[in-house]
Amino acid sequence: MSDACGCSDDQDSVDEGRNAEPAAWWRVREIQAAAVAGALLAAGFVAARTGAPDVVTAAANWAALIVGGSTFVPGTVRRLAQGKIGVGTLMTIAAVGATILGEVGEAAALAFLYSISEGLEEYAVDRTRHGLRALLSLVPQQASVLRAGLPVLVSPADLVVGDHLLVRPGERLAADGIIRAGRSTLDNAALTGESVPVEAALGGTVYAGAINGTGTLEVEVTTTAENNSLAKIVAIVEQEQARKGAGQRLADRIAKPLVPGIMILAALIALTGSLLGDPRTWIERALVVLVAASPCALAIAVPVTVVAAIGAASRIGVLVKGGAALEGLGAIRTIALDKTGTLTRNTPTVVDVASTGGADPTHVLAMAAALEARSEHPLARAILAAVPNPVPAADVQAVTGAGLVGTVAGTTVRLGRPGWLPAGDLADRVTGMQEAGATAVLVEEDGQVIGAIAVRDELRPEAAEVVARLHADGYTVAMLTGDNKRTATALARQAGIGQVHADLRPEDKSAIIARLRAQQPTAMVGDGVNDAPALATADTGIAMGAMGTDVAIETADVALMGQDLRHLPHALAHARRSRAIMLQNVGLSLALITVLIPLAAFGVLGLAAVVLIHELAEIVVIGNGVRAGRARPLPPYPAPELTDPALSGAAA
């Protein structure tokens, strides 16, 4: 709970949240109490309207007050003992004042409304903390460590610095380390977000959570389980989530100066009046002032708007985790975008084919697909997708870190990276492919290079449109990625992004977000585990829901449920409008308090009139807040035209 709330028990911990499943919303204690209080209020209302004895109505209202107040009054008292005040303090004072003046029903209504808002916030916090479990689950439950030259299965927690891990193809690394033997490729997407596996060779550094490719590696452990890359990510998320727990609610920030001011004012009214010789009158007026200053409208101004806005957001494909997330999203001015899986499709495809020596692009692709049909390399999927029915090559062998060798129709064919195969006449084309942000592979037939194939994780078709709209709306846009500078710059140019940060690890992304936050409110948009620290560090974390990992969604404040990136500016516009409505409601509530206080202080308005005005204001605030529930869904995006990569390469 927020410190400004003035009712937090200060008993929650991230460690506890990581080990427990989040409760369903209807199991949250505050929401259960609110339901009971609401039922009791309704019973009291019915009793009063049906002529039941007054004692029945009073009993129902008192019970509602006790049940609703139990969610915040005890915490408020404990916080007051620590010298901390907030909305909970003002709610408690208002309830006590209303009770002293005989308006128990009014006090019970305040307790009911406030317990709802507290319950919703508690539920959102529990859901966010639960996401931390997904981070550490990336470490395998067992690791194969060499003992006297033989592999022995141990728990990753038992690994010590200096141990030698045996990492077989397809296995996930259990610790950070240095390669002492073997050669392979590593899928570092969980840590760096790189769209293409990277070569892993002798002396290279590897990180916990990475997935080994086709070769067997011997890795010397350099960190313990408590200090590996994933543990560092968890530490960052814990720290930033703790930071975001305090002072993020608009009503709390307003209440901090309001609460002590009202308390002092009421005391001065009672004291001054008593010195003038009519203590009873002025003490009663002071209590009326407390009721006049009670945050009836303020208590529901934000919650009503939040409930309506979040409901509308869910209908347009955007999940918003609570009022603080909605407020924060509406105040964002800088958007930091992850590349892989956010700006791009996270599906490498063939984007260009160059040929030489009389071969045509179709033949080049066919030879490459014949070899890749026997391969498990991630690039194989892109090449095979460009050749519908490849004829598999014979005697295919993988050359670790280099490529493939096989036989097609009795002819030796090789496929591999530039450097292993000479580019020859295609050197300029290969350089152009790489400068365009693509991964280039060469195809050799019977000892002669016949072509080059460019594979790239393409931008989402709507990416450039989204970036242009963000710029038009006045946002500063930056790209943060673990991919290399050349690829990142090329894709950023296509998307219309001028500010690019590449070759980043998760902690690097978090540090850059912190610098951006120092300039203006910043949102991070990402989809993977590697984005979790940045999502947590940002003022507002936004996850691509359909493509994102569970931890990204759980850590983020907002999740885009579909694959259409156009939901991002749509969600931002909705949040800005909702925040404006919140401010309108809060402004109206504060204006009401400002007007009522002097009128109550000088006896112009009595208790009945003050209560009536408060009720009318609540109706106005509710009606205005409901407007936040209006949101139009996005129109469908035009389906992209299908093109033949071979024809594209031929034209090039």
XYZ file of C-alpha atoms in Angstrom, residues 1-2 5 7-8 28 30-31 71-72 87 113-123 249 252:
24
model
C 0.000 0.000 0.000
C 1.020 3.557 -0.472
C -2.652 6.206 2.163
C -3.552 2.836 6.433
C -0.928 0.353 5.286
C -8.922 -9.809 -0.992
C -10.604 -5.268 1.860
C -12.983 -6.186 -0.961
C -9.816 -2.035 6.538
C -8.108 1.301 7.177
C -6.060 9.903 2.985
C -16.089 3.501 -0.592
C -12.590 3.705 0.775
C -12.349 -0.013 1.557
C -13.131 -0.751 -2.114
C -10.275 1.428 -3.364
C -7.864 -0.148 -0.846
C -8.871 -3.660 -1.889
C -8.324 -2.985 -5.579
C -4.863 -1.593 -4.917
C -3.913 -4.576 -2.746
C -4.991 -6.976 -5.485
C -1.821 7.813 -5.984
C -2.686 10.608 -1.589
